[in-house]
CSV table of C-alpha atoms (C1' of nucleotides) in Angstrom, one decimal:
chain,number,residue,atom,x,y,z
A,67,UNK,CA,34.8,-15.5,47.2
A,68,UNK,CA,32.9,-16.1,50.4
A,69,UNK,CA,29.1,-16.7,50.3
A,70,UNK,CA,28.5,-13.3,52.2
A,71,UNK,CA,30.1,-11.5,49.2
A,72,UNK,CA,28.1,-13.4,47.0
A,73,UNK,CA,25.0,-12.6,48.1
A,74,UNK,CA,25.7,-9.1,46.9
A,75,UNK,CA,27.6,-9.8,43.6
A,76,UNK,CA,24.4,-12.4,42.7
A,77,UNK,CA,21.5,-10.7,44.3
A,78,UNK,CA,20.6,-13.6,45.9
A,79,UNK,CA,20.1,-14.9,49.7
A,80,UNK,CA,23.1,-17.3,51.2
A,81,UNK,CA,20.6,-19.4,51.8
A,82,UNK,CA,18.8,-19.3,48.1
A,83,UNK,CA,22.8,-20.0,47.1
A,84,UNK,CA,23.1,-23.1,49.1
A,85,UNK,CA,19.9,-24.2,48.2
A,86,UNK,CA,20.8,-24.3,44.5
A,87,UNK,CA,23.7,-25.9,45.2
A,88,UNK,CA,22.0,-28.8,47.2
A,89,UNK,CA,19.7,-29.1,43.7
A,90,UNK,CA,23.0,-29.4,41.6
A,91,UNK,CA,23.1,-25.7,40.0
A,92,UNK,CA,25.9,-24.2,41.3
A,93,UNK,CA,28.8,-26.6,42.6
A,94,UNK,CA,31.6,-24.5,44.6
A,95,UNK,CA,34.7,-25.9,45.8
A,96,UNK,CA,35.2,-25.7,49.5
A,97,UNK,CA,38.4,-24.0,51.6
A,98,UNK,CA,39.8,-26.0,54.0
A,99,UNK,CA,37.7,-25.4,56.7
A,100,UNK,CA,34.8,-26.5,54.5
A,101,UNK,CA,33.8,-23.1,53.7
A,102,UNK,CA,32.5,-22.6,50.3
A,103,UNK,CA,34.4,-20.9,47.5
A,104,UNK,CA,33.0,-19.5,44.6
A,105,UNK,CA,34.7,-19.1,41.4
A,106,UNK,CA,33.6,-15.7,39.2
A,107,UNK,CA,31.9,-18.4,37.1
A,108,UNK,CA,30.2,-19.9,39.9
A,109,UNK,CA,29.0,-16.5,40.6
A,110,UNK,CA,28.3,-15.8,36.7
A,111,UNK,CA,25.5,-18.9,36.7
A,112,UNK,CA,24.6,-17.7,40.3
A,113,UNK,CA,23.8,-14.5,38.6
A,114,UNK,CA,22.2,-16.4,35.5
A,115,UNK,CA,19.7,-18.0,37.8
A,116,UNK,CA,18.7,-14.9,39.4
A,117,UNK,CA,17.7,-13.2,36.1
A,118,UNK,CA,16.1,-16.1,35.0
A,119,UNK,CA,13.8,-16.4,38.0
A,120,UNK,CA,13.5,-12.8,37.6
A,121,UNK,CA,11.8,-13.6,34.9
A,122,UNK,CA,9.9,-16.3,36.2
A,123,UNK,CA,11.7,-19.4,34.9
A,124,UNK,CA,11.0,-22.5,36.5
A,125,UNK,CA,13.9,-23.9,38.6
A,126,UNK,CA,13.8,-27.1,35.8
A,127,UNK,CA,13.7,-24.2,32.7
A,128,UNK,CA,16.6,-22.7,34.3
A,129,UNK,CA,18.5,-26.0,35.0
A,130,UNK,CA,17.6,-26.4,31.0
A,131,UNK,CA,19.1,-22.8,30.0
A,132,UNK,CA,22.2,-23.2,32.2
A,133,UNK,CA,22.9,-26.2,30.8
A,134,UNK,CA,22.5,-24.7,27.0
A,135,UNK,CA,24.5,-22.1,28.2
A,136,UNK,CA,27.2,-24.7,29.0
A,137,UNK,CA,26.8,-26.1,25.5
A,138,UNK,CA,29.0,-24.5,22.8
A,139,UNK,CA,27.4,-27.0,20.1
A,140,UNK,CA,23.7,-25.6,21.3
A,141,UNK,CA,21.1,-24.4,18.8
A,142,UNK,CA,19.4,-20.9,19.6
A,143,UNK,CA,16.3,-22.7,18.8
A,144,UNK,CA,16.5,-25.1,21.5
A,145,UNK,CA,16.6,-21.3,24.0
A,146,UNK,CA,14.0,-20.2,21.9
A,147,UNK,CA,11.5,-22.8,22.3
A,148,UNK,CA,12.0,-23.0,26.1
A,149,UNK,CA,11.5,-19.3,25.9
A,150,UNK,CA,8.4,-18.9,24.2
A,151,UNK,CA,6.6,-22.0,26.3
A,152,UNK,CA,7.2,-19.4,29.6
A,153,UNK,CA,5.9,-16.5,28.0
A,154,UNK,CA,2.9,-18.3,26.8
A,155,UNK,CA,2.3,-19.5,30.6
A,156,UNK,CA,2.7,-15.9,31.0
A,157,UNK,CA,0.8,-15.3,28.9
A,158,UNK,CA,-1.9,-17.5,30.3
A,159,UNK,CA,-1.7,-16.4,34.3
A,160,UNK,CA,-1.9,-13.0,33.1
A,161,UNK,CA,-5.4,-13.5,30.9
A,162,UNK,CA,-6.1,-15.5,34.4
A,163,UNK,CA,-5.5,-12.8,36.4
A,164,UNK,CA,-7.2,-10.7,34.6
A,165,UNK,CA,-10.5,-12.8,34.7
A,166,UNK,CA,-10.2,-12.8,38.6
A,167,UNK,CA,-9.5,-9.3,38.6
A,168,UNK,CA,-12.9,-7.8,36.7
A,169,UNK,CA,-15.4,-10.2,38.1
A,170,UNK,CA,-13.5,-8.5,41.7
A,171,UNK,CA,-13.5,-4.8,40.5
A,172,UNK,CA,-17.1,-5.3,39.4
A,173,UNK,CA,-18.0,-6.8,43.1
A,174,UNK,CA,-16.0,-4.4,45.2
A,175,UNK,CA,-17.6,-1.7,43.0
A,176,UNK,CA,-21.3,-2.9,44.0
A,177,UNK,CA,-20.1,-3.5,47.5
A,178,UNK,CA,-21.1,-0.1,49.5
A,179,UNK,CA,-18.6,-1.1,52.4
A,180,UNK,CA,-20.1,0.5,55.6
A,181,UNK,CA,-21.6,-0.5,58.6
A,182,UNK,CA,-24.6,-2.4,56.6
A,183,UNK,CA,-24.5,-6.2,57.0
A,184,UNK,CA,-26.0,-7.0,52.9
A,185,UNK,CA,-23.0,-7.4,50.9
A,186,UNK,CA,-22.8,-8.4,46.9
A,187,UNK,CA,-19.4,-9.5,47.6
A,188,UNK,CA,-20.7,-12.4,49.9
A,189,UNK,CA,-23.8,-12.8,47.8
A,190,UNK,CA,-22.0,-13.5,44.7
A,191,UNK,CA,-19.7,-16.1,46.4
A,192,UNK,CA,-23.1,-17.6,47.6
A,193,UNK,CA,-24.4,-18.2,44.8
A,194,UNK,CA,-27.6,-15.8,45.2
A,195,UNK,CA,-28.6,-14.5,41.7
A,196,UNK,CA,-26.8,-17.6,39.5
A,197,UNK,CA,-30.2,-19.9,40.2
A,198,UNK,CA,-28.9,-22.1,42.4
B,918,UNK,CA,-25.1,-36.6,50.3
B,919,UNK,CA,-22.0,-38.0,49.7
B,920,UNK,CA,-18.6,-36.9,49.0
B,921,UNK,CA,-18.9,-38.6,45.2
B,922,UNK,CA,-22.2,-36.4,44.9
B,923,UNK,CA,-20.8,-33.2,46.5
B,924,UNK,CA,-17.7,-33.3,44.0
B,925,UNK,CA,-20.7,-32.6,41.6
B,926,UNK,CA,-22.3,-29.8,43.4
B,927,UNK,CA,-20.0,-28.0,44.3
B,928,UNK,CA,-17.0,-28.6,41.7
B,929,UNK,CA,-14.5,-29.6,43.6
B,930,UNK,CA,-12.5,-32.5,44.2
B,931,UNK,CA,-13.1,-35.3,47.1
B,932,UNK,CA,-9.5,-34.6,47.7
B,933,UNK,CA,-10.0,-31.5,48.3
B,934,UNK,CA,-12.8,-31.6,49.9
B,935,UNK,CA,-11.7,-33.9,52.7
B,936,UNK,CA,-8.3,-31.1,52.7
B,937,UNK,CA,-11.2,-28.3,53.6
B,938,UNK,CA,-12.7,-30.4,56.7
B,939,UNK,CA,-9.0,-31.2,57.6
B,940,UNK,CA,-8.2,-27.3,57.6
B,941,UNK,CA,-11.3,-26.9,59.3
B,942,UNK,CA,-13.6,-25.1,56.9
B,943,UNK,CA,-16.1,-27.6,56.2
B,944,UNK,CA,-17.8,-29.8,59.2
B,945,UNK,CA,-19.8,-32.5,57.7
B,946,UNK,CA,-21.8,-35.3,60.4
B,947,UNK,CA,-20.6,-38.5,59.7
B,948,UNK,CA,-23.2,-41.5,59.0
B,949,UNK,CA,-22.7,-44.8,61.4
B,950,UNK,CA,-20.0,-46.6,59.3
B,951,UNK,CA,-18.0,-43.4,59.5
B,952,UNK,CA,-18.7,-41.9,55.6
B,953,UNK,CA,-19.0,-38.4,55.7
B,954,UNK,CA,-22.5,-36.9,55.0
B,955,UNK,CA,-22.7,-33.3,53.6
B,956,UNK,CA,-26.1,-31.3,54.5
B,957,UNK,CA,-27.0,-28.5,52.0
B,958,UNK,CA,-25.3,-25.9,54.0
B,959,UNK,CA,-21.7,-27.6,53.9
B,960,UNK,CA,-22.6,-28.1,49.7
B,961,UNK,CA,-23.4,-24.2,50.3
B,962,UNK,CA,-20.4,-23.4,52.1
B,963,UNK,CA,-18.3,-26.0,50.1
B,964,UNK,CA,-19.4,-24.2,46.7
B,965,UNK,CA,-19.0,-20.7,48.4
B,966,UNK,CA,-14.5,-21.9,48.5
B,967,UNK,CA,-14.6,-23.1,45.4
B,968,UNK,CA,-15.7,-19.7,44.0
B,969,UNK,CA,-13.6,-17.4,45.7
B,970,UNK,CA,-10.8,-20.0,45.4
B,971,UNK,CA,-11.3,-19.5,41.8
B,972,UNK,CA,-11.3,-15.5,42.4
B,973,UNK,CA,-7.9,-16.3,43.6
B,974,UNK,CA,-8.4,-15.5,47.8
B,975,UNK,CA,-6.2,-17.2,49.3
B,976,UNK,CA,-7.4,-19.9,51.8
B,977,UNK,CA,-6.7,-17.9,55.3
B,978,UNK,CA,-9.3,-15.3,53.2
B,979,UNK,CA,-11.9,-17.8,52.5
B,980,UNK,CA,-11.9,-18.7,56.2
B,981,UNK,CA,-12.3,-14.9,56.8
B,982,UNK,CA,-15.0,-14.1,54.3
B,983,UNK,CA,-17.1,-17.4,55.6
B,984,UNK,CA,-16.7,-16.4,58.8
B,985,UNK,CA,-18.7,-12.9,57.7
B,986,UNK,CA,-20.8,-14.8,55.9
B,987,UNK,CA,-21.6,-16.3,59.3
B,988,UNK,CA,-22.4,-13.4,61.1
B,989,UNK,CA,-25.3,-11.8,60.6
B,990,UNK,CA,-24.3,-8.5,62.3
B,991,UNK,CA,-21.2,-8.3,59.8
B,992,UNK,CA,-20.2,-4.8,58.3
B,993,UNK,CA,-19.8,-5.2,54.9
B,994,UNK,CA,-16.6,-2.6,55.3
B,995,UNK,CA,-14.9,-5.3,56.6
B,996,UNK,CA,-15.7,-7.7,53.3
B,997,UNK,CA,-15.0,-5.0,51.4
B,998,UNK,CA,-11.2,-4.5,52.7
B,999,UNK,CA,-10.6,-8.5,52.0
B,1000,UNK,CA,-11.7,-8.0,48.6
B,1001,UNK,CA,-9.6,-4.9,47.8
B,1002,UNK,CA,-6.4,-5.8,49.5
B,1003,UNK,CA,-6.9,-9.0,47.4
B,1004,UNK,CA,-7.7,-6.7,44.2
B,1005,UNK,CA,-4.6,-4.9,45.6
B,1006,UNK,CA,-2.5,-7.9,45.0
B,1007,UNK,CA,-3.9,-9.2,41.6
B,1008,UNK,CA,-2.4,-5.6,40.4
B,1009,UNK,CA,0.6,-6.5,41.5
B,1010,UNK,CA,0.4,-9.8,40.2
B,1011,UNK,CA,-0.6,-8.2,36.8
B,1012,UNK,CA,2.5,-5.4,36.5
B,1013,UNK,CA,4.8,-7.7,37.6
B,1014,UNK,CA,3.8,-10.9,34.7
B,1015,UNK,CA,3.3,-7.8,32.5
B,1016,UNK,CA,7.0,-6.7,32.6
B,1017,UNK,CA,8.4,-10.0,32.6
B,1018,UNK,CA,6.4,-10.8,29.4
B,1019,UNK,CA,7.9,-7.4,28.2
B,1020,UNK,CA,11.0,-8.5,28.4
B,1021,UNK,CA,11.1,-11.7,27.3
B,1022,UNK,CA,8.6,-11.1,24.3
B,1023,UNK,CA,11.7,-8.6,23.4
B,1024,UNK,CA,14.1,-11.4,23.9
B,1025,UNK,CA,12.8,-14.0,21.7
B,1026,UNK,CA,11.9,-11.5,19.3
B,1027,UNK,CA,15.5,-10.9,19.0
B,1028,UNK,CA,16.3,-14.6,18.9
B,1029,UNK,CA,16.4,-15.9,15.3
B,1030,UNK,CA,15.8,-19.6,16.9
B,1031,UNK,CA,17.6,-21.5,14.3
B,1032,UNK,CA,20.1,-24.1,14.3
B,1033,UNK,CA,23.5,-21.2,15.5
B,1034,UNK,CA,24.6,-21.1,18.7
B,1035,UNK,CA,24.5,-17.6,19.9
B,1036,UNK,CA,21.5,-16.4,21.3
B,1037,UNK,CA,19.9,-13.3,22.4
B,1038,UNK,CA,18.5,-14.7,25.3
B,1039,UNK,CA,21.3,-16.5,26.8
B,1040,UNK,CA,23.6,-13.4,26.7
B,1041,UNK,CA,20.8,-11.3,28.4
B,1042,UNK,CA,20.7,-14.1,30.9
B,1043,UNK,CA,24.3,-14.1,31.1
B,1044,UNK,CA,24.4,-10.4,31.5
B,1045,UNK,CA,26.3,-10.0,28.3
B,1046,UNK,CA,25.6,-6.3,27.5
B,1047,UNK,CA,25.1,-4.6,30.6
B,1048,UNK,CA,28.9,-3.7,31.7
B,1049,UNK,CA,29.4,-6.5,34.2
C,1308,DA,C1',40.1,-15.2,76.9
C,1309,DT,C1',36.3,-14.0,75.1
C,1310,DA,C1',32.8,-12.1,72.3
C,1311,DA,C1',31.1,-11.6,67.8
C,1312,DA,C1',30.4,-12.3,63.1
C,1313,DG,C1',30.4,-15.8,59.5
C,1314,DC,C1',30.5,-20.0,58.4
C,1315,DT,C1',28.6,-25.3,58.5
C,1316,DT,C1',24.7,-28.6,58.6
C,1317,DC,C1',20.2,-30.5,59.5
C,1318,DT,C1',15.4,-30.0,60.1
C,1319,DA,C1',11.3,-28.5,59.5
C,1320,DG,C1',7.4,-25.3,57.9
C,1321,DC,C1',4.8,-22.6,54.7
C,1322,DT,C1',1.0,-22.9,50.3
C,1323,DA,C1',-2.6,-25.8,48.7
C,1324,DC,C1',-3.4,-29.5,47.3
C,1325,DT,C1',-2.5,-34.5,44.8
C,1326,DG,C1',-1.3,-39.4,44.5
C,1327,DG,C1',-1.1,-43.9,46.5
C,1328,DA,C1',-1.2,-47.5,49.6
C,1329,DA,C1',-3.9,-50.4,52.6
C,1330,DG,C1',-7.9,-51.3,54.3
C,1331,DG,C1',-13.7,-51.1,55.6
C,1332,DT,C1',-18.5,-50.8,53.5
C,1333,DC,C1',-21.9,-52.1,50.8
C,1334,DA,C1',-24.9,-53.3,47.1
C,1335,DA,C1',-25.3,-56.9,43.0
C,1336,DG,C1',-24.6,-61.2,40.7
C,1337,DC,C1',-24.4,-66.7,40.8
D,436,DG,C1',-22.7,-67.5,50.9
D,437,DC,C1',-18.9,-66.0,48.3
D,438,DT,C1',-16.9,-62.8,45.1
D,439,DT,C1',-16.8,-58.9,42.2
D,440,DG,C1',-16.8,-53.6,42.3
D,441,DA,C1',-17.5,-49.6,43.3
D,442,DC,C1',-17.4,-46.7,47.6
D,443,DC,C1',-15.5,-44.9,51.4
D,444,DT,C1',-11.9,-44.6,55.0
D,445,DT,C1',-7.1,-43.1,57.1
D,446,DC,C1',-1.9,-42.1,57.0
D,447,DC,C1',2.0,-40.8,54.7
D,448,DA,C1',4.2,-38.5,51.0
D,449,DG,C1',5.6,-35.2,47.6
D,450,DT,C1',4.8,-31.1,44.5
D,451,DA,C1',7.8,-25.7,44.2
D,452,DG,C1',10.9,-22.7,45.9
D,453,DC,C1',12.3,-21.9,49.5
D,454,DT,C1',13.0,-19.9,54.6
D,455,DA,C1',13.5,-20.2,59.7
D,456,DG,C1',15.7,-21.7,62.9
D,457,DA,C1',18.7,-24.5,66.0
D,458,DA,C1',23.4,-26.2,67.3
D,459,DG,C1',27.9,-26.5,66.5
D,460,DC,C1',32.7,-24.8,64.1
D,461,DT,C1',35.7,-21.0,62.2
D,462,DT,C1',37.8,-17.0,62.1
D,463,DT,C1',39.0,-12.0,63.2
D,464,DA,C1',39.3,-8.4,66.9
D,465,DT,C1',40.1,-6.9,71.4
DNA sequence: ATAAAGCTTCTAGCTACTGGAAGGTCAAGC
DNA sequence: GCTTGACCTTCCAGTAGCTAGAAGCTTTAT
């Protein structure tokens, strides 16, 4: 299978697929003309990567997950540990964004948003009203 | 005020303060020896940046907000538009993370996480069970 | 024969910093 | 006067994860 076809089946752009090869995640063979040729196993790994990245796992997490996937004698606890750490990280990010959201929504609500120059959003950013 | 002191009052590392100068957000004067010297106005702008970045505004948003802040004849609607667009973006990210969270929490829950090799997390990433 | 589509490698750029090296400046202590 | 240490400076490189684009080879169709 050539790269253009793999784009479809893995759901990844060709550039990304080549990049994943560059960093050693997938190693397709080459045809005599130098073209990459992907086995079903390669495509499988790429799809694995596409899903894992879609769940927000870092490239290094993906590398670890792939190597656990290759290991027949792996312990599911190892996989679960990676997933749980990532889950904690996602929760942390959600909390962080919710904090921003709350402040910002409050400010947007307070701003009349017309042609007048006074603006609670800028006032807040400038620190007006916090005693500085 | 020298940079080490500004670190404290603006709540930003010196490296970041210099970086903000490099990209034209803050322009401190220099002493004869070449050292940066910050006016209260400079510190004010840095604190503004610290807060805006803390709310997740991009550097380019910050640039726009600062220039609106400088403009006495600005319209608050312009500020509000930037803030609302950012709010939408935050909401989008929260939704995205929540989607990941849900899938991942489900998988972690399904994984027994012991020394056995079978693992629903890897099975899902590999696409087992989705008909492919 | 030639044009279009597909492949290759390589370099550079994106965001927003961060770390580190090499070196100038200044105040204190001996 | 000299040294030590804490400042300060600039410049270069690296982080994550691609993405854009240039220059050039191969294959296929007309």
